[in-house]
Amino acid sequence: MQHPGYAPPRFSPQESEYYRQLFSQADADGRGALDGIAGAAFLTTSGVSQDVLRRIWDIADNDQRGVLTPDKFFVACRLVAHAQAGR
């Protein structure tokens, strides 16, 4: 369930392609979604602190299912990029 006024984020074609490539790397077994273990293993390579990554996961996994689909993964990647840039 989405919150009233929620608008899904928009990604540029370049950003979408890059995130698709990253998702393919993270989803090595081709399941189409990342569980907490696979997602954490991939996201920790970003160098962002565990605390910030936990908050990013909570935001990206907005329905609290414990998995990141490609769309949710894209959100997580954008938030990681912001965290890396100090925003």
mmCIF file of C-alpha atoms in Angstrom:
data_model
loop_
_atom_site.group_PDB
_atom_site.id
_atom_site.type_symbol
_atom_site.label_atom_id
_atom_site.label_comp_id
_atom_site.label_asym_id
_atom_site.label_seq_id
_atom_site.Cartn_x
_atom_site.Cartn_y
_atom_site.Cartn_z
ATOM 1 C CA MET A 1 0.000 0.000 0.000
ATOM 2 C CA GLN A 2 1.349 3.382 -0.970
ATOM 3 C CA HIS A 3 0.956 6.587 0.924
ATOM 4 C CA PRO A 4 -1.394 9.271 -0.427
ATOM 5 C CA GLY A 5 0.505 11.637 -2.670
ATOM 6 C CA TYR A 6 3.251 9.080 -3.315
ATOM 7 C CA ALA A 7 4.908 9.493 -6.698
ATOM 8 C CA PRO A 8 7.407 6.866 -7.811
ATOM 9 C CA PRO A 9 10.875 8.268 -8.450
ATOM 10 C CA ARG A 10 11.948 8.966 -11.998
ATOM 11 C CA PHE A 11 15.282 7.769 -13.275
ATOM 12 C CA SER A 12 17.147 8.962 -16.348
ATOM 13 C CA PRO A 13 17.749 6.349 -19.064
ATOM 14 C CA GLN A 14 21.449 6.289 -18.122
ATOM 15 C CA GLU A 15 20.681 5.855 -14.438
ATOM 16 C CA SER A 16 18.163 3.082 -15.176
ATOM 17 C CA GLU A 17 20.641 1.201 -17.360
ATOM 18 C CA TYR A 18 23.385 1.492 -14.740
ATOM 19 C CA TYR A 19 21.086 0.304 -11.957
ATOM 20 C CA ARG A 20 19.900 -2.591 -14.145
ATOM 21 C CA GLN A 21 23.514 -3.665 -14.566
ATOM 22 C CA LEU A 22 24.117 -3.425 -10.823
ATOM 23 C CA PHE A 23 20.948 -5.400 -10.117
ATOM 24 C CA SER A 24 22.095 -8.151 -12.495
ATOM 25 C CA GLN A 25 25.367 -8.375 -10.587
ATOM 26 C CA ALA A 26 23.634 -8.439 -7.210
ATOM 27 C CA ASP A 27 20.994 -10.953 -8.366
ATOM 28 C CA ALA A 28 23.553 -13.538 -9.437
ATOM 29 C CA ASP A 29 21.066 -16.423 -9.232
ATOM 30 C CA GLY A 30 18.494 -14.585 -11.380
ATOM 31 C CA ARG A 31 15.606 -14.708 -8.876
ATOM 32 C CA GLY A 32 14.397 -11.249 -9.842
ATOM 33 C CA ALA A 33 14.529 -9.930 -6.262
ATOM 34 C CA LEU A 34 17.175 -9.546 -3.574
ATOM 35 C CA ASP A 35 16.602 -10.888 -0.094
ATOM 36 C CA GLY A 36 18.188 -9.223 2.906
ATOM 37 C CA ILE A 37 21.379 -11.277 2.715
ATOM 38 C CA ALA A 38 22.044 -10.652 -0.982
ATOM 39 C CA GLY A 39 20.967 -7.027 -0.736
ATOM 40 C CA ALA A 40 23.130 -6.337 2.299
ATOM 41 C CA ALA A 41 26.121 -8.085 0.740
ATOM 42 C CA PHE A 42 25.863 -5.876 -2.320
ATOM 43 C CA LEU A 43 25.016 -2.585 -0.618
ATOM 44 C CA THR A 44 27.838 -2.859 1.940
ATOM 45 C CA THR A 45 30.340 -2.623 -0.922
ATOM 46 C CA SER A 46 29.270 1.031 -1.221
ATOM 47 C CA GLY A 47 31.243 2.051 1.868
ATOM 48 C CA VAL A 48 28.146 3.617 3.452
ATOM 49 C CA SER A 49 27.731 2.900 7.171
ATOM 50 C CA GLN A 50 25.554 -0.004 8.316
ATOM 51 C CA ASP A 51 23.218 2.380 10.133
ATOM 52 C CA VAL A 52 22.592 4.442 7.003
ATOM 53 C CA LEU A 53 22.204 1.297 4.893
ATOM 54 C CA ARG A 54 19.555 -0.005 7.311
ATOM 55 C CA ARG A 55 17.602 3.224 6.907
ATOM 56 C CA ILE A 56 18.006 3.080 3.125
ATOM 57 C CA TRP A 57 16.692 -0.501 3.105
ATOM 58 C CA ASP A 58 13.685 0.521 5.193
ATOM 59 C CA ILE A 59 12.858 3.316 2.763
ATOM 60 C CA ALA A 60 13.401 1.235 -0.384
ATOM 61 C CA ASP A 61 11.506 -1.772 1.025
ATOM 62 C CA ASN A 62 8.501 0.450 1.679
ATOM 63 C CA ASP A 63 6.076 -2.454 2.087
ATOM 64 C CA GLN A 64 8.433 -4.258 4.497
ATOM 65 C CA ARG A 65 8.514 -7.547 2.559
ATOM 66 C CA GLY A 66 12.207 -8.088 3.176
ATOM 67 C CA VAL A 67 13.126 -8.148 -0.517
ATOM 68 C CA LEU A 68 14.167 -5.594 -3.079
ATOM 69 C CA THR A 69 12.638 -5.896 -6.525
ATOM 70 C CA PRO A 70 14.462 -4.057 -9.317
ATOM 71 C CA ASP A 71 12.383 -0.880 -8.776
ATOM 72 C CA LYS A 72 13.099 -0.894 -5.049
ATOM 73 C CA PHE A 73 16.760 -1.652 -5.704
ATOM 74 C CA PHE A 74 16.942 1.413 -7.965
ATOM 75 C CA VAL A 75 15.599 3.539 -5.092
ATOM 76 C CA ALA A 76 18.191 2.039 -2.744
ATOM 77 C CA CYS A 77 20.983 2.750 -5.229
ATOM 78 C CA ARG A 78 19.953 6.369 -5.621
ATOM 79 C CA LEU A 79 19.826 6.814 -1.842
ATOM 80 C CA VAL A 80 23.250 5.168 -1.492
ATOM 81 C CA ALA A 81 24.609 7.609 -4.094
ATOM 82 C CA HIS A 82 23.206 10.513 -2.094
ATOM 83 C CA ALA A 83 24.746 9.108 1.107
ATOM 84 C CA GLN A 84 28.104 8.698 -0.643
ATOM 85 C CA ALA A 85 27.903 12.335 -1.756
ATOM 86 C CA GLY A 86 27.163 13.427 1.813
ATOM 87 C CA ARG A 87 23.546 14.452 1.149
#
